[in-house]
Coordinates of N, CA and C and ligand atoms in Angstrom, one line a residue:
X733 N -12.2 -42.1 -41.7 CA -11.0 -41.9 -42.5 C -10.6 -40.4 -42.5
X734 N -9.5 -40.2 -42.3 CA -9.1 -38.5 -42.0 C -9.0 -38.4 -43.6
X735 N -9.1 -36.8 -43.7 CA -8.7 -36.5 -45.2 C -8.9 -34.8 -44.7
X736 N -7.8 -34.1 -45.6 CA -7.8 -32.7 -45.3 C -7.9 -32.2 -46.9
X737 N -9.1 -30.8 -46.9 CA -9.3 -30.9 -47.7 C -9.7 -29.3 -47.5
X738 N -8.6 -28.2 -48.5 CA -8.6 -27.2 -48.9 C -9.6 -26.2 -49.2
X739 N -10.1 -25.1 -49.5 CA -11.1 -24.5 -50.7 C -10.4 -23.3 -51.2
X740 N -10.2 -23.3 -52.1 CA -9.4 -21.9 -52.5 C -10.6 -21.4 -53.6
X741 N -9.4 -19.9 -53.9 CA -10.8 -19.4 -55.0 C -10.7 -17.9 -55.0
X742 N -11.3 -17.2 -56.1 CA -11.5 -15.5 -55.8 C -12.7 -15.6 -55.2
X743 N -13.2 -14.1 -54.6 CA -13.4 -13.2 -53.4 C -14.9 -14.0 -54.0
X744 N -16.2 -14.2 -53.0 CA -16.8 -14.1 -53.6 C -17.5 -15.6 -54.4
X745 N -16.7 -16.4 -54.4 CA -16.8 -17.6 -54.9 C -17.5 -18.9 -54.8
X746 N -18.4 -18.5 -53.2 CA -19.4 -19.1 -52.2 C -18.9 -19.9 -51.5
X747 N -17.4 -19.7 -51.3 CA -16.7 -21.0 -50.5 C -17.8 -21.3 -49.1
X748 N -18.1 -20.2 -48.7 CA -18.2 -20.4 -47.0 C -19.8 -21.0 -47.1
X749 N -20.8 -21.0 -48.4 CA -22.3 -21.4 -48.4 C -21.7 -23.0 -48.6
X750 N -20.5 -23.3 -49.6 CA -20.3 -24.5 -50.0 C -19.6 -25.4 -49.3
X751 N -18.9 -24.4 -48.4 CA -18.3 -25.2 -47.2 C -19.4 -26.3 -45.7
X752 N -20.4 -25.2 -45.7 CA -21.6 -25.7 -45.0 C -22.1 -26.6 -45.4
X753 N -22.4 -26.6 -46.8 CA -23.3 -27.4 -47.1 C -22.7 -29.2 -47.5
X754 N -21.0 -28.8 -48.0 CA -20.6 -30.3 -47.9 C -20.6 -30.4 -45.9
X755 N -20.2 -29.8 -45.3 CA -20.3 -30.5 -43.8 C -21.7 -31.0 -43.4
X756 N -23.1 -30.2 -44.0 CA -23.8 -31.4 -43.5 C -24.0 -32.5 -44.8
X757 N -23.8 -32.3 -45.5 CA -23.7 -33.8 -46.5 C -22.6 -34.7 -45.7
X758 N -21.6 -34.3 -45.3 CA -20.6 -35.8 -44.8 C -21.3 -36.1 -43.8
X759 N -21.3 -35.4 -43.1 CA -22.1 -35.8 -41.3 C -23.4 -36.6 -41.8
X760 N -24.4 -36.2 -43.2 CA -25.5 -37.1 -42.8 C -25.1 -38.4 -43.5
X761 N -24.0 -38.4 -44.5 CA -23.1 -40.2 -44.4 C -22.4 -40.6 -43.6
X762 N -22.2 -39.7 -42.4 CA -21.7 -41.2 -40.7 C -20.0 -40.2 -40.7
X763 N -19.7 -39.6 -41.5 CA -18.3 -38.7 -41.3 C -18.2 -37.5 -40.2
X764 N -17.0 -37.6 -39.5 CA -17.0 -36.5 -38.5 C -16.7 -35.4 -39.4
X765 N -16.6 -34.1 -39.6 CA -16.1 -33.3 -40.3 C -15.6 -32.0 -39.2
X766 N -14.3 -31.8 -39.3 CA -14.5 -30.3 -38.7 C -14.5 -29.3 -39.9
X767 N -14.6 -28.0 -39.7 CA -15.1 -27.1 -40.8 C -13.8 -25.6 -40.2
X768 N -12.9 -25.1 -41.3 CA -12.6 -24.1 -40.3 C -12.0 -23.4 -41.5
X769 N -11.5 -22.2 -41.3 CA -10.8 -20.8 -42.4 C -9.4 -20.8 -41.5
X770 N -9.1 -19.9 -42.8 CA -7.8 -19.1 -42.8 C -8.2 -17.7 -43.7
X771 N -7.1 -16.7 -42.9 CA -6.7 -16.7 -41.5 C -7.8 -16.6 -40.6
X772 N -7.6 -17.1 -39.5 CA -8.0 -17.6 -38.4 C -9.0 -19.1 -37.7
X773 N -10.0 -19.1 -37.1 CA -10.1 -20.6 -36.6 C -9.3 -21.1 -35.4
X774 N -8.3 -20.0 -34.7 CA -7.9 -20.2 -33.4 C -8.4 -18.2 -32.4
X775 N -8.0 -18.8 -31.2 CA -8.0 -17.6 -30.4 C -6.7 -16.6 -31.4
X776 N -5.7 -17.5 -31.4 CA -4.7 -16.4 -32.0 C -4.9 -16.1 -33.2
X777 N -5.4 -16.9 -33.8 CA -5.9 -16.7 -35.3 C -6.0 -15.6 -35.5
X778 N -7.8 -15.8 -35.0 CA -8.3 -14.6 -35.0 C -7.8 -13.3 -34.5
X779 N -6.6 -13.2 -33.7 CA -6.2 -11.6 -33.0 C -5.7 -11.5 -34.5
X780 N -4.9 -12.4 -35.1 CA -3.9 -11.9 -36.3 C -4.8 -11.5 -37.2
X781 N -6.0 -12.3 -37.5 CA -6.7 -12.1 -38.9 C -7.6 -10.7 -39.1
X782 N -7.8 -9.9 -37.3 CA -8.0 -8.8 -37.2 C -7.2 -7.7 -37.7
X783 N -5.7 -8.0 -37.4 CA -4.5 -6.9 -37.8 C -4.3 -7.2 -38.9
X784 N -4.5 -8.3 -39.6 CA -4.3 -8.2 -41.4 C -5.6 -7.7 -42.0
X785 N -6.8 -7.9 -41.4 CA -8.2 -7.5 -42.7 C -8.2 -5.8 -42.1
X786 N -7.7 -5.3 -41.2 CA -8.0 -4.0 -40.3 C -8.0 -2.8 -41.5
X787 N -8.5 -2.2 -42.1 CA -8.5 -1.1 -43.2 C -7.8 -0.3 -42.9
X788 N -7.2 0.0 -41.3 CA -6.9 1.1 -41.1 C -5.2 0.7 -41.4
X789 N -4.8 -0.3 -41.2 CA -3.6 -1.1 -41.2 C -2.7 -0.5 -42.9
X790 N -2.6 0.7 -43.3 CA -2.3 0.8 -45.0 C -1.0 0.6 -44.9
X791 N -0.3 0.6 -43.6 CA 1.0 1.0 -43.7 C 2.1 -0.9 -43.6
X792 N 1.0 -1.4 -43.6 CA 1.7 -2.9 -43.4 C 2.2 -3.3 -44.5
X793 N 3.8 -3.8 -44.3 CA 4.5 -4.0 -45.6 C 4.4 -5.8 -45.5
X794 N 4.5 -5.6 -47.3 CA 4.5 -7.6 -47.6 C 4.5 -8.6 -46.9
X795 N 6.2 -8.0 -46.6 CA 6.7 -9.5 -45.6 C 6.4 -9.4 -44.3
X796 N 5.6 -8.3 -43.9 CA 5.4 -8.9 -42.3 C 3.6 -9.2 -42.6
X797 N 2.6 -8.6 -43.8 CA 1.3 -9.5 -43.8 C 2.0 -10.7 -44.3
X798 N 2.6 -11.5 -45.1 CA 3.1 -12.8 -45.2 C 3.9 -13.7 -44.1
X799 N 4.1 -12.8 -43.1 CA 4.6 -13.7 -41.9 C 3.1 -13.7 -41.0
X800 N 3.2 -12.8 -41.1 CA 1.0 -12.8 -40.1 C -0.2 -14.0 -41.0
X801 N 0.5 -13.9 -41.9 CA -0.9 -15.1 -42.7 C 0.2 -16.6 -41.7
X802 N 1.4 -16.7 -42.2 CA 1.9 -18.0 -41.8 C 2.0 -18.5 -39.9
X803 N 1.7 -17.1 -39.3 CA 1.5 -17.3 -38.5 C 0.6 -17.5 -37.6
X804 N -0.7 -17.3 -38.2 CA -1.6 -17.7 -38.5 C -1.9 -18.7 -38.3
X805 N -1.5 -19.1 -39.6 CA -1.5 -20.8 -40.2 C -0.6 -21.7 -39.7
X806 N 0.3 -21.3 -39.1 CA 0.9 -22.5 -38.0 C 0.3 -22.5 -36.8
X807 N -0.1 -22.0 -36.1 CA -1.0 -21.9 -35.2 C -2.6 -22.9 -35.6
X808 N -2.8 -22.7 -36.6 CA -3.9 -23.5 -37.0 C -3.9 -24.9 -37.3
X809 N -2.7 -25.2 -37.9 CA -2.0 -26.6 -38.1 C -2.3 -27.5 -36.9
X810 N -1.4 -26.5 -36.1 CA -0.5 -27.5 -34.8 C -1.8 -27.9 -33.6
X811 N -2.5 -26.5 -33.6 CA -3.9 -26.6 -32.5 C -4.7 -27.3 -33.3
X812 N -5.4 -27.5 -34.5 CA -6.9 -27.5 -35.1 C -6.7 -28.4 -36.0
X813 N -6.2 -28.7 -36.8 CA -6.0 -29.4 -38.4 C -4.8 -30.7 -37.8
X814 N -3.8 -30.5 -37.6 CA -3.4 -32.0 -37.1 C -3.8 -32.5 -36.2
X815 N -4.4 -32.3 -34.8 CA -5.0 -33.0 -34.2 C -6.1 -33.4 -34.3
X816 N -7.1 -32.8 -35.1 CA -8.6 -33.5 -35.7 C -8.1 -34.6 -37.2
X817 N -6.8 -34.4 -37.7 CA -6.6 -35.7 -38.7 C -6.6 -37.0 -38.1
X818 N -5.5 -36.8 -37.2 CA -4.9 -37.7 -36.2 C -6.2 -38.5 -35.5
X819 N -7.6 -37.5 -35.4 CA -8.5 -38.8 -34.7 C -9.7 -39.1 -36.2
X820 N -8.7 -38.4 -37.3 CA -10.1 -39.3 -37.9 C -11.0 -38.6 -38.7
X821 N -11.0 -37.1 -38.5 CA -11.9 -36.3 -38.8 C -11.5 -35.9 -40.0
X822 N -12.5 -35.6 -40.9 CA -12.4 -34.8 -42.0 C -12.1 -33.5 -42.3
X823 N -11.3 -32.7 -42.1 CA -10.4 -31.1 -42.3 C -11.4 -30.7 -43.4
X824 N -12.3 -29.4 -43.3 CA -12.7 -28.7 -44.5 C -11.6 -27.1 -44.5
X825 N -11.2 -26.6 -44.8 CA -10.7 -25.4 -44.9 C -10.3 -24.7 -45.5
X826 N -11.3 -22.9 -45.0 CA -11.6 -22.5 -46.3 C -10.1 -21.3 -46.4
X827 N -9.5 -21.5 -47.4 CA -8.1 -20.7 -47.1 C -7.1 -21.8 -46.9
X828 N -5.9 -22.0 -47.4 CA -4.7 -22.4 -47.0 C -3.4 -21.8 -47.9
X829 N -2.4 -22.6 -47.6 CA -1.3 -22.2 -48.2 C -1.2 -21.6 -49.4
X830 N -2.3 -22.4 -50.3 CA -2.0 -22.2 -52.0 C -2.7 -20.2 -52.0
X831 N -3.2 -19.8 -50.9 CA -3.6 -18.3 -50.9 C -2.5 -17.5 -50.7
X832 N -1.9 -17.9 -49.9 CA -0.3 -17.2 -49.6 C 0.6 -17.5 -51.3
X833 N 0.6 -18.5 -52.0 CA 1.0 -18.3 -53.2 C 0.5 -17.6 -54.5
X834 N -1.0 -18.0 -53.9 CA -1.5 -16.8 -55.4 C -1.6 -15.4 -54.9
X835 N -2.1 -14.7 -53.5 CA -2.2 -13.1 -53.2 C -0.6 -12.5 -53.2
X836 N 0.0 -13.2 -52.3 CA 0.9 -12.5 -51.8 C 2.5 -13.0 -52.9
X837 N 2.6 -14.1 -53.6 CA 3.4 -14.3 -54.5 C 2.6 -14.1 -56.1
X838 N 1.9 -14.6 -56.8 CA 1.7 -14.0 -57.6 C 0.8 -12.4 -57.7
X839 N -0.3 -12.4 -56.9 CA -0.9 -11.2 -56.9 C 0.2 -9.9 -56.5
X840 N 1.3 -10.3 -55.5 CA 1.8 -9.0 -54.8 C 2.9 -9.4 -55.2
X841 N 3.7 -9.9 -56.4 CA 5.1 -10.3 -56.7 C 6.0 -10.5 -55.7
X842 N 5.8 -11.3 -54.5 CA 6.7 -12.2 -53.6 C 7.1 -13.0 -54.0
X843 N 9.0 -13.5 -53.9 CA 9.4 -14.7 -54.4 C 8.5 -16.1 -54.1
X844 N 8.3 -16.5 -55.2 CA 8.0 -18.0 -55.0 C 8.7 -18.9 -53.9
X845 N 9.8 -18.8 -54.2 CA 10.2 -20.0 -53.9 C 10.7 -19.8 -52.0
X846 N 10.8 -18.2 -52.5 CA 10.9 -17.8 -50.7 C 9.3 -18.6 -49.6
X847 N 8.1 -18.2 -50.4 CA 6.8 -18.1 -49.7 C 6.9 -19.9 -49.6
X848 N 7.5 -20.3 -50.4 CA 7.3 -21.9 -50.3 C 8.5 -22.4 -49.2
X849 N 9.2 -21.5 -49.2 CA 10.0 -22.4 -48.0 C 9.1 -21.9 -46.6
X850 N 8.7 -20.9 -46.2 CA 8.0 -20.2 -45.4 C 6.9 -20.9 -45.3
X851 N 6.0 -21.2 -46.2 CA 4.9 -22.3 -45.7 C 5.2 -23.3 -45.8
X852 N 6.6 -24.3 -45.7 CA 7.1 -25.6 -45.6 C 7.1 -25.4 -44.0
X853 N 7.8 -24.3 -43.5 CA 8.2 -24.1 -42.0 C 6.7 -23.4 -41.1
X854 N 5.8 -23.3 -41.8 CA 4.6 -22.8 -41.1 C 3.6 -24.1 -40.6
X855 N 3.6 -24.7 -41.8 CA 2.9 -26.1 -41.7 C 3.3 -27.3 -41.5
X856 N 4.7 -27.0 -41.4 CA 5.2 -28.5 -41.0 C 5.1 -29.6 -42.4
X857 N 5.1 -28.9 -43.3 CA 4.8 -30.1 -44.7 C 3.8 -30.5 -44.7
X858 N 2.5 -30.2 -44.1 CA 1.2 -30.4 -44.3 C 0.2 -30.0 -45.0
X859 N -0.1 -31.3 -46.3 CA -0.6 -30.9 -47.8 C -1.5 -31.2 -47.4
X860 N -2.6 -30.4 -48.0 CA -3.9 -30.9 -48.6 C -3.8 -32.0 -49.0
X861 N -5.0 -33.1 -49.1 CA -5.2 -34.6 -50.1 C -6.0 -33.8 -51.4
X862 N -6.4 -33.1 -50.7 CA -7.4 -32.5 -52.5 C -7.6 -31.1 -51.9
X863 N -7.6 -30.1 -52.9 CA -8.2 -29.1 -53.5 C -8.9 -28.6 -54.1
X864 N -10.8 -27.6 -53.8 CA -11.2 -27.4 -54.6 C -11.1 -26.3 -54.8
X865 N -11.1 -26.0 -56.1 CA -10.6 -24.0 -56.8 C -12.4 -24.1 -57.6
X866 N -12.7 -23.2 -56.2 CA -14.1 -22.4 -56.6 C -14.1 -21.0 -57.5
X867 N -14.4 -21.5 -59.1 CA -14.4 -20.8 -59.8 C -15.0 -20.0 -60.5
X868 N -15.3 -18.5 -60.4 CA -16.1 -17.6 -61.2 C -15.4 -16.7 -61.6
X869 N -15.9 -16.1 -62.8 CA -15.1 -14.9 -63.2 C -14.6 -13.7 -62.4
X870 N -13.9 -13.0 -62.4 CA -13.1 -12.5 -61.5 C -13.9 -11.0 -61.2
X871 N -14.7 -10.6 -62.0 CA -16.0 -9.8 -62.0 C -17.0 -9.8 -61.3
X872 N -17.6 -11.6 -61.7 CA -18.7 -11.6 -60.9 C -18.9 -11.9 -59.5
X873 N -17.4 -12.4 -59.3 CA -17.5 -12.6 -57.2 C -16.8 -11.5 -57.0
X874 N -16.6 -10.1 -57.8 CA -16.5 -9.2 -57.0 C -17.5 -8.6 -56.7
X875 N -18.3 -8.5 -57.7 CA -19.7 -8.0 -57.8 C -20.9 -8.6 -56.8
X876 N -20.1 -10.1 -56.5 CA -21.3 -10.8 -55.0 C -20.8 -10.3 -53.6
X877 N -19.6 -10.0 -53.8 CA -19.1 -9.5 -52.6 C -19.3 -8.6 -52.0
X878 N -19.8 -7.3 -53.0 CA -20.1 -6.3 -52.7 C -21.5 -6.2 -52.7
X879 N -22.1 -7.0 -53.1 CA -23.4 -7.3 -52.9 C -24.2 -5.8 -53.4
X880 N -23.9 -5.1 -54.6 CA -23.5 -4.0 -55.3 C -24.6 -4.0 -56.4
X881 N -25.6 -3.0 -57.1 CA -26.0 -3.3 -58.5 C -24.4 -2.9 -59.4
X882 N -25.4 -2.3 -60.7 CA -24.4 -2.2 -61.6 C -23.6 -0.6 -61.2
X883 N -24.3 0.0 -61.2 CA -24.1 1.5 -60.7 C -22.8 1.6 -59.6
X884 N -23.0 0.8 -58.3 CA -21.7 0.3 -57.3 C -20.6 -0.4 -58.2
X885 N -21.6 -1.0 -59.0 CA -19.7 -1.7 -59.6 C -19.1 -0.7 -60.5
X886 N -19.7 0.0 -61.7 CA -19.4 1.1 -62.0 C -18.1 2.5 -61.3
X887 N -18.1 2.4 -59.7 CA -17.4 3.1 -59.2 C -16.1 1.9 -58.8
X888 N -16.2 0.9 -59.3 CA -14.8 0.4 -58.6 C -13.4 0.5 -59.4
X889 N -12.9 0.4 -58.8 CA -11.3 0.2 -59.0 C -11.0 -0.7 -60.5
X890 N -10.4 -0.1 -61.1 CA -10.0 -1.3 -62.3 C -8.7 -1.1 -61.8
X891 N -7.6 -1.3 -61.0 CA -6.7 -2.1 -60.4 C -7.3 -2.9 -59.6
X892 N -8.6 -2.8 -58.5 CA -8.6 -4.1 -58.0 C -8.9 -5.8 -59.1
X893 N -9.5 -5.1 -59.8 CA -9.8 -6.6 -61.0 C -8.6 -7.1 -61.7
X894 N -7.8 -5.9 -62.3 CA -6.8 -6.6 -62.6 C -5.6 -7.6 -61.4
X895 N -5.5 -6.6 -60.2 CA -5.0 -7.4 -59.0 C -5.8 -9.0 -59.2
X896 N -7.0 -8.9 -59.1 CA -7.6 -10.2 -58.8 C -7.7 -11.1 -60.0
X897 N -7.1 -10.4 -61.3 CA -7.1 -11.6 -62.5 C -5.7 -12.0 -62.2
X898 N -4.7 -11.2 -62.2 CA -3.2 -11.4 -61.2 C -3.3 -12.6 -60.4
X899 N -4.4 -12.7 -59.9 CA -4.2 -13.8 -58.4 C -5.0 -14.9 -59.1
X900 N -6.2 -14.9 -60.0 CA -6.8 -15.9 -61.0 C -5.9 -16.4 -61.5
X901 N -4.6 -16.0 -62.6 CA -4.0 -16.5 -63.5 C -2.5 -17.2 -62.3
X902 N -2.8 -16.9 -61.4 CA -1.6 -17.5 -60.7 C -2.1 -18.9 -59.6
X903 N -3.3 -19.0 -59.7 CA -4.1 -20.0 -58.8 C -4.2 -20.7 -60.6
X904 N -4.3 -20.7 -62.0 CA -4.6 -21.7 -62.6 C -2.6 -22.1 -63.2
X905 N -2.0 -21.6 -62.7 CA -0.2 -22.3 -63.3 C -0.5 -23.2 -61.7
X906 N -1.0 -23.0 -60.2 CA -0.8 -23.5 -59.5 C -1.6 -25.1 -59.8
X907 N -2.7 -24.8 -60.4 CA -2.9 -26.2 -60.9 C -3.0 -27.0 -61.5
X908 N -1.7 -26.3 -62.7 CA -1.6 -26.9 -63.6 C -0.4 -27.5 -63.3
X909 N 0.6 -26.7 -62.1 CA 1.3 -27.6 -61.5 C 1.4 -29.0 -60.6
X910 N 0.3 -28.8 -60.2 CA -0.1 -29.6 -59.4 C -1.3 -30.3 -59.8
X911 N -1.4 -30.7 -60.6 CA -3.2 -31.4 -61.2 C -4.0 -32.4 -60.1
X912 N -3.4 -33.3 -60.1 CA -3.8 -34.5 -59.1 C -4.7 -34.4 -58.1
X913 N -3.5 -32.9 -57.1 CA -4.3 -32.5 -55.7 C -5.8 -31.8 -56.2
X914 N -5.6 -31.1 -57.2 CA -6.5 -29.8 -57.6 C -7.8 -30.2 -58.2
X915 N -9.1 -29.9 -58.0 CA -10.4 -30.5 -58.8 C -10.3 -28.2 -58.6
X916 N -11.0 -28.4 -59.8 CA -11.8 -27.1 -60.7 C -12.9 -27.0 -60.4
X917 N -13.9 -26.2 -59.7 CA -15.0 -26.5 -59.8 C -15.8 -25.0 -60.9
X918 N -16.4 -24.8 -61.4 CA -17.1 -24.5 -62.3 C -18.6 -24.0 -61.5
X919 N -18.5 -22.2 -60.5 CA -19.2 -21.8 -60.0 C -20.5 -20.5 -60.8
X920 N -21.0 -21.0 -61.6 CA -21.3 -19.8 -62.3 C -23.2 -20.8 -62.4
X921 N -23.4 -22.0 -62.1 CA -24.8 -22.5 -62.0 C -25.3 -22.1 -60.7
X922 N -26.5 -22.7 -60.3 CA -27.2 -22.9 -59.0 C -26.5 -23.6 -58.1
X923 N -26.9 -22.9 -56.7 CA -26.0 -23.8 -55.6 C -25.9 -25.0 -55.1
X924 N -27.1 -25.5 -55.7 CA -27.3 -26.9 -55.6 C -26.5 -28.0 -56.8
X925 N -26.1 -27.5 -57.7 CA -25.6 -28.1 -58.6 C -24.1 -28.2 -58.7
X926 N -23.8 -26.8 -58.1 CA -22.2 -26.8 -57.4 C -22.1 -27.6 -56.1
X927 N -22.6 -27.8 -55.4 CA -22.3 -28.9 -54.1 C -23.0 -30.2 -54.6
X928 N -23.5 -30.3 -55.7 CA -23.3 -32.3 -56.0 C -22.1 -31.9 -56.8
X929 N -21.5 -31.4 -57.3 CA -20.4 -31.5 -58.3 C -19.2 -31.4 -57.1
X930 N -19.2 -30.8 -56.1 CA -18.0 -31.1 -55.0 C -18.3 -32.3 -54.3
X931 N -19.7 -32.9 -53.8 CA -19.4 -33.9 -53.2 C -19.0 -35.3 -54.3
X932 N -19.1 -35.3 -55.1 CA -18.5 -35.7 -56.2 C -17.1 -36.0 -56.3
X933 N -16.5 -35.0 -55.6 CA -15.1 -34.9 -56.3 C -14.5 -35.2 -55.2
X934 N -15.2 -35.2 -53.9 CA -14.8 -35.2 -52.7 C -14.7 -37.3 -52.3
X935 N -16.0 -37.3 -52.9 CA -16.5 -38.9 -52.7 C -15.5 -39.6 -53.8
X936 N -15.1 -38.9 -55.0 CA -13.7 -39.3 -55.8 C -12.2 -39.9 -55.1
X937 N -12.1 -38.6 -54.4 CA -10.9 -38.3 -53.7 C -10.7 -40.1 -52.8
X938 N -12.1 -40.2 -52.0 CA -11.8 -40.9 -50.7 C -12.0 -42.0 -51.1
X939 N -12.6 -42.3 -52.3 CA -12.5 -43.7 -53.0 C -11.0 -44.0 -53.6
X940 N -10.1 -42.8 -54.1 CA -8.8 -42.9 -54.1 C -7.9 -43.3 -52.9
X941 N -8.2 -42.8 -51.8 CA -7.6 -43.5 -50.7 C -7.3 -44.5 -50.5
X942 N -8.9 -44.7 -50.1 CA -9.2 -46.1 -49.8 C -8.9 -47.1 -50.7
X943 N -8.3 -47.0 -51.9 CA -7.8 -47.8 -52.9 C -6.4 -47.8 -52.1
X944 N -5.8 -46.7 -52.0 CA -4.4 -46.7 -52.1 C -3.7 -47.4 -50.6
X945 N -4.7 -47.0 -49.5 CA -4.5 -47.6 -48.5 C -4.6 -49.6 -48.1
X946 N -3.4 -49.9 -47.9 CA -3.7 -51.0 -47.6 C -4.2 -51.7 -46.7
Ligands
TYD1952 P1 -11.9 -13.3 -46.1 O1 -12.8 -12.2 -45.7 O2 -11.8 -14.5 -45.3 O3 -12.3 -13.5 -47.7 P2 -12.7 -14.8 -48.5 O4 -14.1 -15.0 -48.1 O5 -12.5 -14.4 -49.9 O6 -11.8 -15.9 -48.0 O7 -10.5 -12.6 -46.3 C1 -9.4 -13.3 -46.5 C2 -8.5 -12.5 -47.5 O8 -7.2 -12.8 -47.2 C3 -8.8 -12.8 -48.9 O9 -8.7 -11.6 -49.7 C4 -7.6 -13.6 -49.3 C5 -6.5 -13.1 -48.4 N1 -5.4 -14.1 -48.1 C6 -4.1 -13.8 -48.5 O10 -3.9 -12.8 -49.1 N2 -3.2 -14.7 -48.2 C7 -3.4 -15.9 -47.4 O11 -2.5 -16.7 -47.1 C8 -4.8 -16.1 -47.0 C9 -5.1 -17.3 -46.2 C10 -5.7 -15.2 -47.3

């Protein structure tokens, strides 16, 4: 049974340990799974997701990193994610649309409703079935990220935290807008206890399906 299935989240959040680890949990229940990110997960992907993470890049204005994420992401759609639905496979991906709405519309005050027509025409109308929002305080997956004691965090930016509670408080209106698609996951225990609580919600999801499917 195909099913595409999102991971969003601040920086930090263990999407990519937790992404692994549900792909071998589906694979050892009989599921194909493919596993992929945004931006990139293609040849072109990846050229783009180099000229957007590039440090040297300061001079890149909004709307052309918001056309490089969607272009991106249509490229990833059309090669990688619709054709692995279509036979069946399970879509893990870490990054999608709802990132372009919380960084670049709520974190970097882009119109909403502009970025939503823009990822209607990127993706072709291609929703996630579910969403998981990998959750930790907006401190402490900055602090994993930099893989930093206290002394390193000490020298950082208190605009980047606030930028990143900006993009927190705009990923929880996102699903509060949307509840249904959205599971919460609650990342602040052991890693083992966060991936039974996703495959949980995942094994939720596809028992919802398969209800709904006739
Ligand atoms: P990455 O190194 O993949 O970080 P992470 O492990 O947190 O996913 O970098 C991706 C960065 O790009 C991350 O800061 C989120 C940002 N991003 C956007 O701003 N808009 C988007 O549409 C996407 C897909 C990512």
């Amino acid at each position: 049974m195909s099913l595409f299935i999102t991971f969003e989240g601040p920086e930090g959040s263990g999407k990519t340990t937790q992404i692994r680890l549900l792909t071998e949990a589906l694979h050892a229940t009989g599921h194909s799974v493919l596993a992929t990110r945004e931006p990139g997960g293609t040849r072109i992907g990846n050229a783009v997701r180099s000229v957007l993470l590039d440090p040297e890049h300061v001079e890149m204005s909004p709307r052309a990193e918001t056309l490089l994420f969607n272009a991106a992401r249509a490229q990833i759609v059309d090669q990688v994610i619709r054709p692995a639905l279509a036979e069946g496979h399970i879509v893990l991906c870490d990054r999608y649309a709802d990132s372009t709405l919380a960084y670049q519309g709520y974190g970097h005050g882009q119109e909403l409703d502009e970025l939503r027509a823009l990822i209607e025409y990127a993706t072709g109308g291609l929703k996630p079935d579910l969403t998981l929002y990998l959750d930790i305080p907006v401190e402490d997956g900055l602090r994993r990220k930099l893989g930093a004691g206290a002394e390193e965090w000490n020298r950082l930016d208190a605009k980047q935290v606030s930028f990143h509670e900006t993009v927190r408080d705009g990923y929880m209106q996102l699903i509060a807008a949307e509840p249904a698609r959205w599971h919460r996951i609650d990342c602040r225990g052991p890693i083992e206890s966060i991936h039974l609580k996703i495959v949980q919600a995942v094994e939720t999801r596809l028992q919802q399906i398969r209800e709904e499917t006739p």
